[in-house]
PDB file of C-alpha atoms and ligand atoms in Angstrom:
ATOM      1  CA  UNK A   1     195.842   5.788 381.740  1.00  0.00           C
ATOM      2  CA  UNK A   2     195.155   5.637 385.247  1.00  0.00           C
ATOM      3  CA  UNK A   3     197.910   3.227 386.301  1.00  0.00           C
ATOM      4  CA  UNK A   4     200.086   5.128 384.271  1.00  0.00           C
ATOM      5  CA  UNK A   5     199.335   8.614 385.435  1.00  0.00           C
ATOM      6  CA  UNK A   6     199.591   6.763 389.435  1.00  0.00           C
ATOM      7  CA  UNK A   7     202.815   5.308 388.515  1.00  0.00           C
ATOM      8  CA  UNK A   8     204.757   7.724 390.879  1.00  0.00           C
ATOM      9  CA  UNK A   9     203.179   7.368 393.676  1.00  0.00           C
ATOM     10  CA  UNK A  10     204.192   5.517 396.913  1.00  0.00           C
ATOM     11  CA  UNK A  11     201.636   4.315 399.046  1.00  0.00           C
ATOM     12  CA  UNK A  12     203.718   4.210 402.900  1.00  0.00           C
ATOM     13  CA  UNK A  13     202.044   2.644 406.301  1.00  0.00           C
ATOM     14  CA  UNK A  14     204.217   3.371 408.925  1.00  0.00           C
ATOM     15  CA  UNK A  15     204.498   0.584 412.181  1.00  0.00           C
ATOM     16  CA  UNK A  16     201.528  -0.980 411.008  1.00  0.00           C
ATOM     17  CA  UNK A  17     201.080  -3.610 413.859  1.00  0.00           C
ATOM     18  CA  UNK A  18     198.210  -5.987 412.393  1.00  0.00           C
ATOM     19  CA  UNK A  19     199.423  -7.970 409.112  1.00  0.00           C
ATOM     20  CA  UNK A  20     196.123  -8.035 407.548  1.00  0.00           C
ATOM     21  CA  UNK A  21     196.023  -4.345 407.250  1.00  0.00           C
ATOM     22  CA  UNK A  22     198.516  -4.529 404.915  1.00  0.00           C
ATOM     23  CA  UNK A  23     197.120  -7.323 402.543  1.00  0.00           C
ATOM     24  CA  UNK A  24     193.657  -5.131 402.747  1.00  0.00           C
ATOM     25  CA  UNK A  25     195.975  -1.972 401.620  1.00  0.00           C
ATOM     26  CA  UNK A  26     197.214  -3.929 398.437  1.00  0.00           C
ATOM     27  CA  UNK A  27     194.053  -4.928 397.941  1.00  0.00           C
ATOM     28  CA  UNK A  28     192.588  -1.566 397.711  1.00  0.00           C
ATOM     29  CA  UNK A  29     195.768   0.001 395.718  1.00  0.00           C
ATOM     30  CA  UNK A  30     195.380  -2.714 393.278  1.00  0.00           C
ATOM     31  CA  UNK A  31     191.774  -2.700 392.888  1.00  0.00           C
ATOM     32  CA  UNK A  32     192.436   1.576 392.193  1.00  0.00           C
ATOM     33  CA  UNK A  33     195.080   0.724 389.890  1.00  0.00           C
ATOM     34  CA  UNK A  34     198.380   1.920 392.745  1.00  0.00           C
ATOM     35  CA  UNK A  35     201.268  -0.214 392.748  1.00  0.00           C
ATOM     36  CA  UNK A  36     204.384   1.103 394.602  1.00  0.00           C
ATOM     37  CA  UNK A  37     203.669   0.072 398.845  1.00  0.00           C
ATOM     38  CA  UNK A  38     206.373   0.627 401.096  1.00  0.00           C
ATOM     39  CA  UNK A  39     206.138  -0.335 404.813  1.00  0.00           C
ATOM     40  CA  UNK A  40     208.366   1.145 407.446  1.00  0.00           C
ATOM     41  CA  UNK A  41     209.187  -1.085 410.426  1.00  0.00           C
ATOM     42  CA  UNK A  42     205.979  -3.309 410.062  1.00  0.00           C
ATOM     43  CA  UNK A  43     205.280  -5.572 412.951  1.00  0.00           C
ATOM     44  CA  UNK A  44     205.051  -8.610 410.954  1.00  0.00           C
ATOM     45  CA  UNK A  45     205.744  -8.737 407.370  1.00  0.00           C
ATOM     46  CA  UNK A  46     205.744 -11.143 405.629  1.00  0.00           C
ATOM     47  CA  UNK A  47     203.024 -12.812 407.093  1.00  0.00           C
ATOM     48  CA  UNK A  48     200.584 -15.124 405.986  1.00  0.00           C
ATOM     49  CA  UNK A  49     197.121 -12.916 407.163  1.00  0.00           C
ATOM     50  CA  UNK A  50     198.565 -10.258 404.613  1.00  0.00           C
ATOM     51  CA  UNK A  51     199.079 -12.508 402.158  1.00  0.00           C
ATOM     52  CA  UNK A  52     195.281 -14.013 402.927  1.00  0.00           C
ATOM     53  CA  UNK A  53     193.981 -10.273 402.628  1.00  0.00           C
ATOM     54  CA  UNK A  54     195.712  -9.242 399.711  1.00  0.00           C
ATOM     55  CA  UNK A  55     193.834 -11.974 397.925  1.00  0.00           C
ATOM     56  CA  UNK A  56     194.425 -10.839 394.616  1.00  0.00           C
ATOM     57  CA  UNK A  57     197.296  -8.281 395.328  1.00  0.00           C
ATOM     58  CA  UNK A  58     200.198 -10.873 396.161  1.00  0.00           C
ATOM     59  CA  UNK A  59     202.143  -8.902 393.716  1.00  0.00           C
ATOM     60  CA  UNK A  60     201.780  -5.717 395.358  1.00  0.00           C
ATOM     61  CA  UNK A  61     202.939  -7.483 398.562  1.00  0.00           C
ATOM     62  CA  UNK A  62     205.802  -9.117 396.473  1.00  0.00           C
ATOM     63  CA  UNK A  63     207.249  -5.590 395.435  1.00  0.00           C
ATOM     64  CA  UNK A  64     206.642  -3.995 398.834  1.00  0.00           C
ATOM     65  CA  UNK A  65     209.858  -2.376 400.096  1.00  0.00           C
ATOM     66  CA  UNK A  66     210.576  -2.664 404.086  1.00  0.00           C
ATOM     67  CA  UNK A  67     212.094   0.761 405.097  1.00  0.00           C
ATOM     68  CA  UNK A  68     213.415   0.872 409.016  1.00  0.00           C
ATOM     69  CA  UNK A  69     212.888   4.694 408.527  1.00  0.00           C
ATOM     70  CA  UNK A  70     210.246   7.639 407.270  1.00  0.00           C
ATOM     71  CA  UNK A  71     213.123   9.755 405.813  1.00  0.00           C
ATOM     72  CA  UNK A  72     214.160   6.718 403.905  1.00  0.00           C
ATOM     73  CA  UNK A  73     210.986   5.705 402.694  1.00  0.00           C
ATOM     74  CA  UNK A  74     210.339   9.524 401.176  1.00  0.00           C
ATOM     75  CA  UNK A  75     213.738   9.327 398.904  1.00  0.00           C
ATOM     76  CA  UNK A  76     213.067  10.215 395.913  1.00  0.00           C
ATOM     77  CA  UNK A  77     209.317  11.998 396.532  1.00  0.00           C
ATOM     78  CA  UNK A  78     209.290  15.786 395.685  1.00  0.00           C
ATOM     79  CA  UNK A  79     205.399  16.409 397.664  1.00  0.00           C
ATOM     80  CA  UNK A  80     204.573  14.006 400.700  1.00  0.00           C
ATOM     81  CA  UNK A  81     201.159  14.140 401.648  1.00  0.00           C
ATOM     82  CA  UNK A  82     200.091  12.654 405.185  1.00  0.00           C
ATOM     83  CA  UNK A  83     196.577  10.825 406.027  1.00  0.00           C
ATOM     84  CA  UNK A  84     195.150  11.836 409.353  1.00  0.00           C
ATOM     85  CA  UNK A  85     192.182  11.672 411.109  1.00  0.00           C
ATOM     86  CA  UNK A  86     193.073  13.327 413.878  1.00  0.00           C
ATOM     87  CA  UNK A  87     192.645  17.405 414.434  1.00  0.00           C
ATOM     88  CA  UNK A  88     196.115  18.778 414.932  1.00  0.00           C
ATOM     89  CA  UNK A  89     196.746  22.274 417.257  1.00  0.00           C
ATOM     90  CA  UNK A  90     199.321  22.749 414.533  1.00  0.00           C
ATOM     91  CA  UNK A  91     197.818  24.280 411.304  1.00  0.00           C
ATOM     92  CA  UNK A  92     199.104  22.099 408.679  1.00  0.00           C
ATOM     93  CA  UNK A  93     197.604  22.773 405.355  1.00  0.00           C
ATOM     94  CA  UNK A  94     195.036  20.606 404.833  1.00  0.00           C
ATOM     95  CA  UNK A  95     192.921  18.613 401.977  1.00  0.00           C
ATOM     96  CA  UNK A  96     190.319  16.727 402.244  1.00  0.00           C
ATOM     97  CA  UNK A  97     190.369  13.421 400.383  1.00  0.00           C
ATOM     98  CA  UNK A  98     188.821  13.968 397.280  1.00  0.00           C
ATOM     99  CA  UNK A  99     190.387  17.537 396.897  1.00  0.00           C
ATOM    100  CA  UNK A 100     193.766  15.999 397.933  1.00  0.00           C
ATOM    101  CA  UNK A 101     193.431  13.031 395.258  1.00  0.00           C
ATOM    102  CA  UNK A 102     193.273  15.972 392.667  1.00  0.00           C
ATOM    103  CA  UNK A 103     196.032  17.976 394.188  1.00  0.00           C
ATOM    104  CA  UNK A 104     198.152  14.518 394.268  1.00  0.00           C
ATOM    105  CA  UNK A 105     197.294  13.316 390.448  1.00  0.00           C
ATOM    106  CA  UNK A 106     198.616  17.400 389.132  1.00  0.00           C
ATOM    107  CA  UNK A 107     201.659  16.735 391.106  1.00  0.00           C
ATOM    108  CA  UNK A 108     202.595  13.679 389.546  1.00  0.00           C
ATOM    109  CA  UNK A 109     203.195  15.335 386.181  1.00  0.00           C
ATOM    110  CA  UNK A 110     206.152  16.425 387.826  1.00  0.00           C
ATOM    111  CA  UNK A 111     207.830  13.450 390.236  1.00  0.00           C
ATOM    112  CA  UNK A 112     207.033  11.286 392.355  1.00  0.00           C
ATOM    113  CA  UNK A 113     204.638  12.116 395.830  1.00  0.00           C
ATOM    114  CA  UNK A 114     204.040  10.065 398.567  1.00  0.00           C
ATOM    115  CA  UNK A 115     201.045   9.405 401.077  1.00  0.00           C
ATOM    116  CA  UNK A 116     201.488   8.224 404.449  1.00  0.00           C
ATOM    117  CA  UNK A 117     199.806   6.538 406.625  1.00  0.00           C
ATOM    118  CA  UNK A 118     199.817   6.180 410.135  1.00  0.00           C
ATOM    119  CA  UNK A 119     199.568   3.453 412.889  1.00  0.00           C
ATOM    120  CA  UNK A 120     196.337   1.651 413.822  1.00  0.00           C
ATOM    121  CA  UNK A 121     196.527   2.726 417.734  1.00  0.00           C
ATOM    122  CA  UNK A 122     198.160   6.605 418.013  1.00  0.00           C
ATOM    123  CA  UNK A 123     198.029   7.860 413.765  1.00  0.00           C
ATOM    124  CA  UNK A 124     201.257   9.359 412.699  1.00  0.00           C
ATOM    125  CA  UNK A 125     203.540  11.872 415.563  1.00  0.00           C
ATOM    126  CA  UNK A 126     204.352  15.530 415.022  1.00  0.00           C
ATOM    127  CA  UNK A 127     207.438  14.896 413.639  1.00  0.00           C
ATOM    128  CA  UNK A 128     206.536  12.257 411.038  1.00  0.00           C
ATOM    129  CA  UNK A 129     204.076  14.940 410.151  1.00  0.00           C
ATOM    130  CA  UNK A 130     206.481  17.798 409.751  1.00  0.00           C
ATOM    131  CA  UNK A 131     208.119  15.162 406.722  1.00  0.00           C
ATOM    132  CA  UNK A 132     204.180  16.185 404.783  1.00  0.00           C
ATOM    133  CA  UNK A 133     203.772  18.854 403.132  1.00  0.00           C
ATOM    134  CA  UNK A 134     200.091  18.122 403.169  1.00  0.00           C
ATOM    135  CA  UNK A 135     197.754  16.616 405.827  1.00  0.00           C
ATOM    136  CA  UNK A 136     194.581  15.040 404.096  1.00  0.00           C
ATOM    137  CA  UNK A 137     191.754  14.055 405.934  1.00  0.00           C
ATOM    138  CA  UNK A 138     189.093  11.619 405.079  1.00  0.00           C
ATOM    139  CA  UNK A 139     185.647  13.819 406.266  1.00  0.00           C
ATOM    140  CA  UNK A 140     183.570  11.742 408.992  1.00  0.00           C
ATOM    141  CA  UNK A 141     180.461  11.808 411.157  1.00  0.00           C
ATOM    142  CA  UNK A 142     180.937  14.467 413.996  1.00  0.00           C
ATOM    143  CA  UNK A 143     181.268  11.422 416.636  1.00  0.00           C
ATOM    144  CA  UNK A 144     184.005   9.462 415.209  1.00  0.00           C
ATOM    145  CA  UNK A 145     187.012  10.336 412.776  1.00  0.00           C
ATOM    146  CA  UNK A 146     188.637   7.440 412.813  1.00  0.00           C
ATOM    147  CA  UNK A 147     188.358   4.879 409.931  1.00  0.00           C
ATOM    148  CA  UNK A 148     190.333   1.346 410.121  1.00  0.00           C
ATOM    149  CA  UNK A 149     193.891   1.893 408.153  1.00  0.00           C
ATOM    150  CA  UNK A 150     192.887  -0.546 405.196  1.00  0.00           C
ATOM    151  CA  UNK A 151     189.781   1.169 404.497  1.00  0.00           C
ATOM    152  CA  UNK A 152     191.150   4.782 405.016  1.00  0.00           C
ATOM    153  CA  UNK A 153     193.825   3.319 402.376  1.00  0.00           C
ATOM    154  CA  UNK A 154     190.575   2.278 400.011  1.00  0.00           C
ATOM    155  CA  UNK A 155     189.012   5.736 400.209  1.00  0.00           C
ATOM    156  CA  UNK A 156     192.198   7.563 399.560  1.00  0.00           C
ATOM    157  CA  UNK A 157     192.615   5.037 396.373  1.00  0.00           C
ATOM    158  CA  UNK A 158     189.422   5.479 395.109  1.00  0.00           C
ATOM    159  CA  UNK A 159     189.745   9.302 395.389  1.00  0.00           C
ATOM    160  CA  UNK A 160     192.944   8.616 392.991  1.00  0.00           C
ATOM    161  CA  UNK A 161     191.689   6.253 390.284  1.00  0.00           C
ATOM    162  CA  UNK A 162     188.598   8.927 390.287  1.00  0.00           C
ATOM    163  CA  UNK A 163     190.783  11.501 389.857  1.00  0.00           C
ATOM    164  CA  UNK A 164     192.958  10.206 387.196  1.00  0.00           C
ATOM    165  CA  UNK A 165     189.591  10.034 385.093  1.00  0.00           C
ATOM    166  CA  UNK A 166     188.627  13.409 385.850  1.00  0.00           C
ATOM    167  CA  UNK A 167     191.408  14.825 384.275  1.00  0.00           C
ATOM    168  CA  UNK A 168     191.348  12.261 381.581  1.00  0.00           C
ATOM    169  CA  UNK A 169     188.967  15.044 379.664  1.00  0.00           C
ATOM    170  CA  UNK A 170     191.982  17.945 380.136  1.00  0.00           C
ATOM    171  CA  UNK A 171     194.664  16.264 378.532  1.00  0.00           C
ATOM    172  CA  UNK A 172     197.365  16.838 377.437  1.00  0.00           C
ATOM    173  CA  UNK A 173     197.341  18.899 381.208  1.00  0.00           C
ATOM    174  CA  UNK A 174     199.717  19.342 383.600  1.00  0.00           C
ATOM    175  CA  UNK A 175     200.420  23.427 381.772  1.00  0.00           C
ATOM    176  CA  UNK A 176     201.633  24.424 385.473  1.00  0.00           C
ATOM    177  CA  UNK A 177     203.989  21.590 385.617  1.00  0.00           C
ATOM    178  CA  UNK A 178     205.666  22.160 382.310  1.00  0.00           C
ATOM    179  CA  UNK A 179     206.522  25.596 382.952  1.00  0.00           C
ATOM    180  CA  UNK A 180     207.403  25.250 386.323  1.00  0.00           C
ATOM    181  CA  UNK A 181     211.152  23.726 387.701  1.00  0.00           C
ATOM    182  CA  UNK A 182     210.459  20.444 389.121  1.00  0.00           C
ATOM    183  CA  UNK A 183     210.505  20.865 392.760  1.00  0.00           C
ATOM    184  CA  UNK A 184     213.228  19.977 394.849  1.00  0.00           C
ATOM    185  CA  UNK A 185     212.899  16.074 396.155  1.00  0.00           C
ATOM    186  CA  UNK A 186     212.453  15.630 400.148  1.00  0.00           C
ATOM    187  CA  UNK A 187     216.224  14.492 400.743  1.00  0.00           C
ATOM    188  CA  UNK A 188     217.741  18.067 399.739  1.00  0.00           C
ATOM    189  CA  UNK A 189     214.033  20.060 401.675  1.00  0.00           C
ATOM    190  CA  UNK A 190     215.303  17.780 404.554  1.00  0.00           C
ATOM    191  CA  UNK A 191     219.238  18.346 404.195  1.00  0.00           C
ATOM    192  CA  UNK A 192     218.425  22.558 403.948  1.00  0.00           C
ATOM    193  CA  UNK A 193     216.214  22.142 407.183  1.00  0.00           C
ATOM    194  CA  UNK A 194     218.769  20.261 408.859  1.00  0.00           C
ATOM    195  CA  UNK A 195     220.971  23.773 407.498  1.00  0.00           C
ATOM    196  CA  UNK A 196     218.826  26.012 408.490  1.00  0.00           C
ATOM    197  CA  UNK A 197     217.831  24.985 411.916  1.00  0.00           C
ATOM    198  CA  UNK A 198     222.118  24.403 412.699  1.00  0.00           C
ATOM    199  CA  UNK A 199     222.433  28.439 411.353  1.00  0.00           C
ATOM    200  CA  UNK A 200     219.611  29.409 413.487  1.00  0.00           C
ATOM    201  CA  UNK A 201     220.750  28.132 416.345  1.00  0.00           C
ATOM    202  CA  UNK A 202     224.730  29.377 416.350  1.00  0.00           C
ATOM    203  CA  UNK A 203     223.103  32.725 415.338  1.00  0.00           C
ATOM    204  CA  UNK A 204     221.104  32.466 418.564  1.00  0.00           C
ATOM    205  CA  UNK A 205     217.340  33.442 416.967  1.00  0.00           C
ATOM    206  CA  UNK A 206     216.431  29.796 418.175  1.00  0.00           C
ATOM    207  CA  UNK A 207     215.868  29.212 421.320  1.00  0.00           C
ATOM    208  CA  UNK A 208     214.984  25.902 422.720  1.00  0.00           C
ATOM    209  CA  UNK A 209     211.742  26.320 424.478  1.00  0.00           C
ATOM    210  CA  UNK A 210     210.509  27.623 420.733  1.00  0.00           C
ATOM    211  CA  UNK A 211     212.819  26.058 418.477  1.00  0.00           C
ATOM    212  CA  UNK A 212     210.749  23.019 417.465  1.00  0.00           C
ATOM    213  CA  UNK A 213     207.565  25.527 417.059  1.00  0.00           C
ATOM    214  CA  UNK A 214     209.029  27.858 414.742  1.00  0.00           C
ATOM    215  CA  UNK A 215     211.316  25.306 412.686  1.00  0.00           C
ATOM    216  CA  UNK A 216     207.789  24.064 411.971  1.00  0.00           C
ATOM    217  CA  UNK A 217     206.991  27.299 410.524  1.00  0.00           C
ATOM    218  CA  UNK A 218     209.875  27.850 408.709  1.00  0.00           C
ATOM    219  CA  UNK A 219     208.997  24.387 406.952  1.00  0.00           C
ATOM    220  CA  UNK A 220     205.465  25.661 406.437  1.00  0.00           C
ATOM    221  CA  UNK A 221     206.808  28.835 404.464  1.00  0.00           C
ATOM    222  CA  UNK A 222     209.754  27.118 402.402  1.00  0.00           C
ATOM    223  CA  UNK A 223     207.156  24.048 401.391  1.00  0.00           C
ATOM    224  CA  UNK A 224     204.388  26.662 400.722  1.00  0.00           C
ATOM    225  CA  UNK A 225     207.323  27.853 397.901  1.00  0.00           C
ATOM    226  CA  UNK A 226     207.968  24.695 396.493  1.00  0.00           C
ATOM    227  CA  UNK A 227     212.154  25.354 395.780  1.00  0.00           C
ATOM    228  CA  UNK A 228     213.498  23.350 392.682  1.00  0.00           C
ATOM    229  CA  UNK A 229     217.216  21.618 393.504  1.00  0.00           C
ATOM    230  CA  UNK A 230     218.564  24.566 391.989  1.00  0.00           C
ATOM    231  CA  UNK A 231     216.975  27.130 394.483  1.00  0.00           C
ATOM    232  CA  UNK A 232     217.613  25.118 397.826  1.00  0.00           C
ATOM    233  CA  UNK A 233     221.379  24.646 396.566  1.00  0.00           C
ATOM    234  CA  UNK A 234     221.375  28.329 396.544  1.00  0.00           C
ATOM    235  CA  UNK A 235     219.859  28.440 399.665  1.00  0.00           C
ATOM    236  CA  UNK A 236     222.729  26.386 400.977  1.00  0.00           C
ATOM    237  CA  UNK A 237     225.319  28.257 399.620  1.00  0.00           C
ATOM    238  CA  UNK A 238     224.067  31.337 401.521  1.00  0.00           C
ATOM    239  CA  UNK A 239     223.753  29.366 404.740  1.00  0.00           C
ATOM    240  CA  UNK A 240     227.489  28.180 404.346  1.00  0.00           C
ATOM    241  CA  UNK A 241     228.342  31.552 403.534  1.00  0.00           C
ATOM    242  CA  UNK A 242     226.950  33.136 406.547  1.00  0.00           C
ATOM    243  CA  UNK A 243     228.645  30.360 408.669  1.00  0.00           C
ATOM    244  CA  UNK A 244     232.111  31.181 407.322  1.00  0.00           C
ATOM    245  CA  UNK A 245     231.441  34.829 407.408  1.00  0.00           C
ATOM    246  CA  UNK A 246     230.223  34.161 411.138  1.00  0.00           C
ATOM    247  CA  UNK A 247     233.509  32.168 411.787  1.00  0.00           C
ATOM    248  CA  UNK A 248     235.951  34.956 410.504  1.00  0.00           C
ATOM    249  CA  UNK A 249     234.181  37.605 412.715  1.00  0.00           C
ATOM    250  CA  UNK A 250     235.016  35.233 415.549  1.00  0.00           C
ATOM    251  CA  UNK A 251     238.126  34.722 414.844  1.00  0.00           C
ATOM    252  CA  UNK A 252     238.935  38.276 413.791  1.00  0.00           C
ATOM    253  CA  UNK A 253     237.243  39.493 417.263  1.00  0.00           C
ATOM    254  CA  UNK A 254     239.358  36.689 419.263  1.00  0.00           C
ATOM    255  CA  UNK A 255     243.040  37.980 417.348  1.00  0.00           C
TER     256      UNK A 255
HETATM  257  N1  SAH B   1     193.777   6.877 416.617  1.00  0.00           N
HETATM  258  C1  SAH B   1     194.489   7.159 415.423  1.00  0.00           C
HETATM  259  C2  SAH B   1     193.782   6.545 414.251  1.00  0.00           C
HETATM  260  C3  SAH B   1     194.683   5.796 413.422  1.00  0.00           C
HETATM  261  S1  SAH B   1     193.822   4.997 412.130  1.00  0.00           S
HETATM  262  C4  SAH B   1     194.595   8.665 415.216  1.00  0.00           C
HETATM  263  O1  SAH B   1     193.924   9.371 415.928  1.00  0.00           O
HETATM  264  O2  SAH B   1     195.328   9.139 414.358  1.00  0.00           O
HETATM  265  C5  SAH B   1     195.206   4.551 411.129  1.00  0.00           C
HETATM  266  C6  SAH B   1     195.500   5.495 409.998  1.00  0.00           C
HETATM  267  O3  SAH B   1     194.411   5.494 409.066  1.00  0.00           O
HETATM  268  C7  SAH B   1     195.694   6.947 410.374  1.00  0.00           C
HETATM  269  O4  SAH B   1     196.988   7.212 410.846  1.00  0.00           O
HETATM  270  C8  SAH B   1     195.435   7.614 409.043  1.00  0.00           C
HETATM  271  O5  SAH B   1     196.582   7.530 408.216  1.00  0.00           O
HETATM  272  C9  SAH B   1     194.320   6.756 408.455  1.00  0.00           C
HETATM  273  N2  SAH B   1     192.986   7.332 408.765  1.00  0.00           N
HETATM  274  C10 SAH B   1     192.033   6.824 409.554  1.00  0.00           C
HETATM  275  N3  SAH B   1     190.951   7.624 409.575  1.00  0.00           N
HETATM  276  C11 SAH B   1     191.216   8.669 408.769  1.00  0.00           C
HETATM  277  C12 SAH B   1     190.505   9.838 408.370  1.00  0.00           C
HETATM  278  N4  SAH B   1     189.292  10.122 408.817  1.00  0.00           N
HETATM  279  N5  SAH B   1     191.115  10.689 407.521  1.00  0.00           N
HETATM  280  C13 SAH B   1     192.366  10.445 407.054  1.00  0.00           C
HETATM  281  N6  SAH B   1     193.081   9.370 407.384  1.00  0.00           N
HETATM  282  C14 SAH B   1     192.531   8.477 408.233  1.00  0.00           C
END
């Protein structure tokens, strides 16, 4: 049940620079019953200290996918949730890990998620953060937040598989899920940003010294909604609407 309920989600370790890091990570997915790891621009991969790590998890490391981007590596994932240890000025919305590994198992009912994880020196940057929907932090002693990536990677599994049999007692769950649209997967949330931020700035409301700030809010809101497909194609079709309409005033106040 737990596999099965875990099936969608991708475990992702961005630039992770020491090999073994990445056999511990199958390790603990497989021990938690995770499969799906994908690694974007790994140092060294293959490499026999993963391998040695894994011990156990091979097959994990096997069916890993290599991604040379973040955006890439999210195709496909309708909620992306991203591990940090580190308090951001930004307010993300935030979990901790055990209320995250809840969060993560109800959105499953309805597509796949994904949870990132950052490198061993600096974490994860602004912007890869501004692909999650949802930091989640593993809570620490006051002195020191910072846990090593493989074990950070067991927590978050165990969280999961404990999850999973938490709910076990609800089922058949998920009533939110099957009334609700399924919500729109990253590629189209990151193709209506794209939109949005290009309309924005030809309409002049952004302006550079504030544009990165408040496209980060504008995220914030339009994740907070959770649009199907359906909804952000609308919301494309009124952004190309107001572009034309913007064009023909141009042209009609240039004739
Ligand atoms: N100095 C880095 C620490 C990176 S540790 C920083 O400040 O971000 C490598 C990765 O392990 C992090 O990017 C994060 O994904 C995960 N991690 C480590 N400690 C964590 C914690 N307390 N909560 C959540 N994730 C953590």
């Amino acid at each position: 049940m737990s596999a099965e309920i875990l099936e969608g989600l991708r475990v992702v370790l961005v630039e992770t620079s020491h090999p073994g890091n990445i056999g511990a990570t199958a390790r603990a997915m497989k021990v938690m019953g995770l499969q799906h790891l994908v690694l974007v621009n790994p140092r060294h991969f293959p490499h026999p200290e993963a391998t040695a790590l894994a011990s156990g998890a091979e097959d994990i490391l096997d069916r890993a996918q290599v991604r040379s981007d973040l955006t890439t590596a999210l195709q496909g994932c309708h909620k992306v949730y991203g591990s940090s240890a580190r308090d951001r000025r930004i307010h993300w919305p935030q979990l901790d890990a055990r209320e995250a590994a809840l969060d993560m198992v109800q959105e499953l009912a309805s597509g796949h998620c994904a949870l990132v994880f950052g490198r061993e020196r600096t974490g994860l940057s602004n912007e890869e953060l501004d692909h999650c929907q949802m930091l989640v932090n593993i809570p620490t002693a006051e002195l020191y937040h910072s846990l090593n990536l493989g074990q950070a990677v067991q927590v978050l599994a165990y969280e999961l598989h404990m999850a999973t049999l938490s709910i076990r007692a609800d089922l058949p769950a998920y009533p939110s899920a099957a009334v609700r649209e399924t919500p729109a997967p990253m590629e189209d949330m990151e193709g209506f940003y794209q939109h949005l931020e290009q309309v924005l700035r030809q309409s002049g409301f952004l302006q550079e010294t504030r544009a990165t700030r408040m496209m980060r809010r504008l995220r914030r809101l339009y994740d907070r909604a959770r649009p199907s497909a359906n909804e952000v194609h609308i919301l494309r079709g009124v952004l190309t609407e107001i572009q034309r309409w913007a064009a023909n005033s141009r042209q009609k106040g240039s004739g």
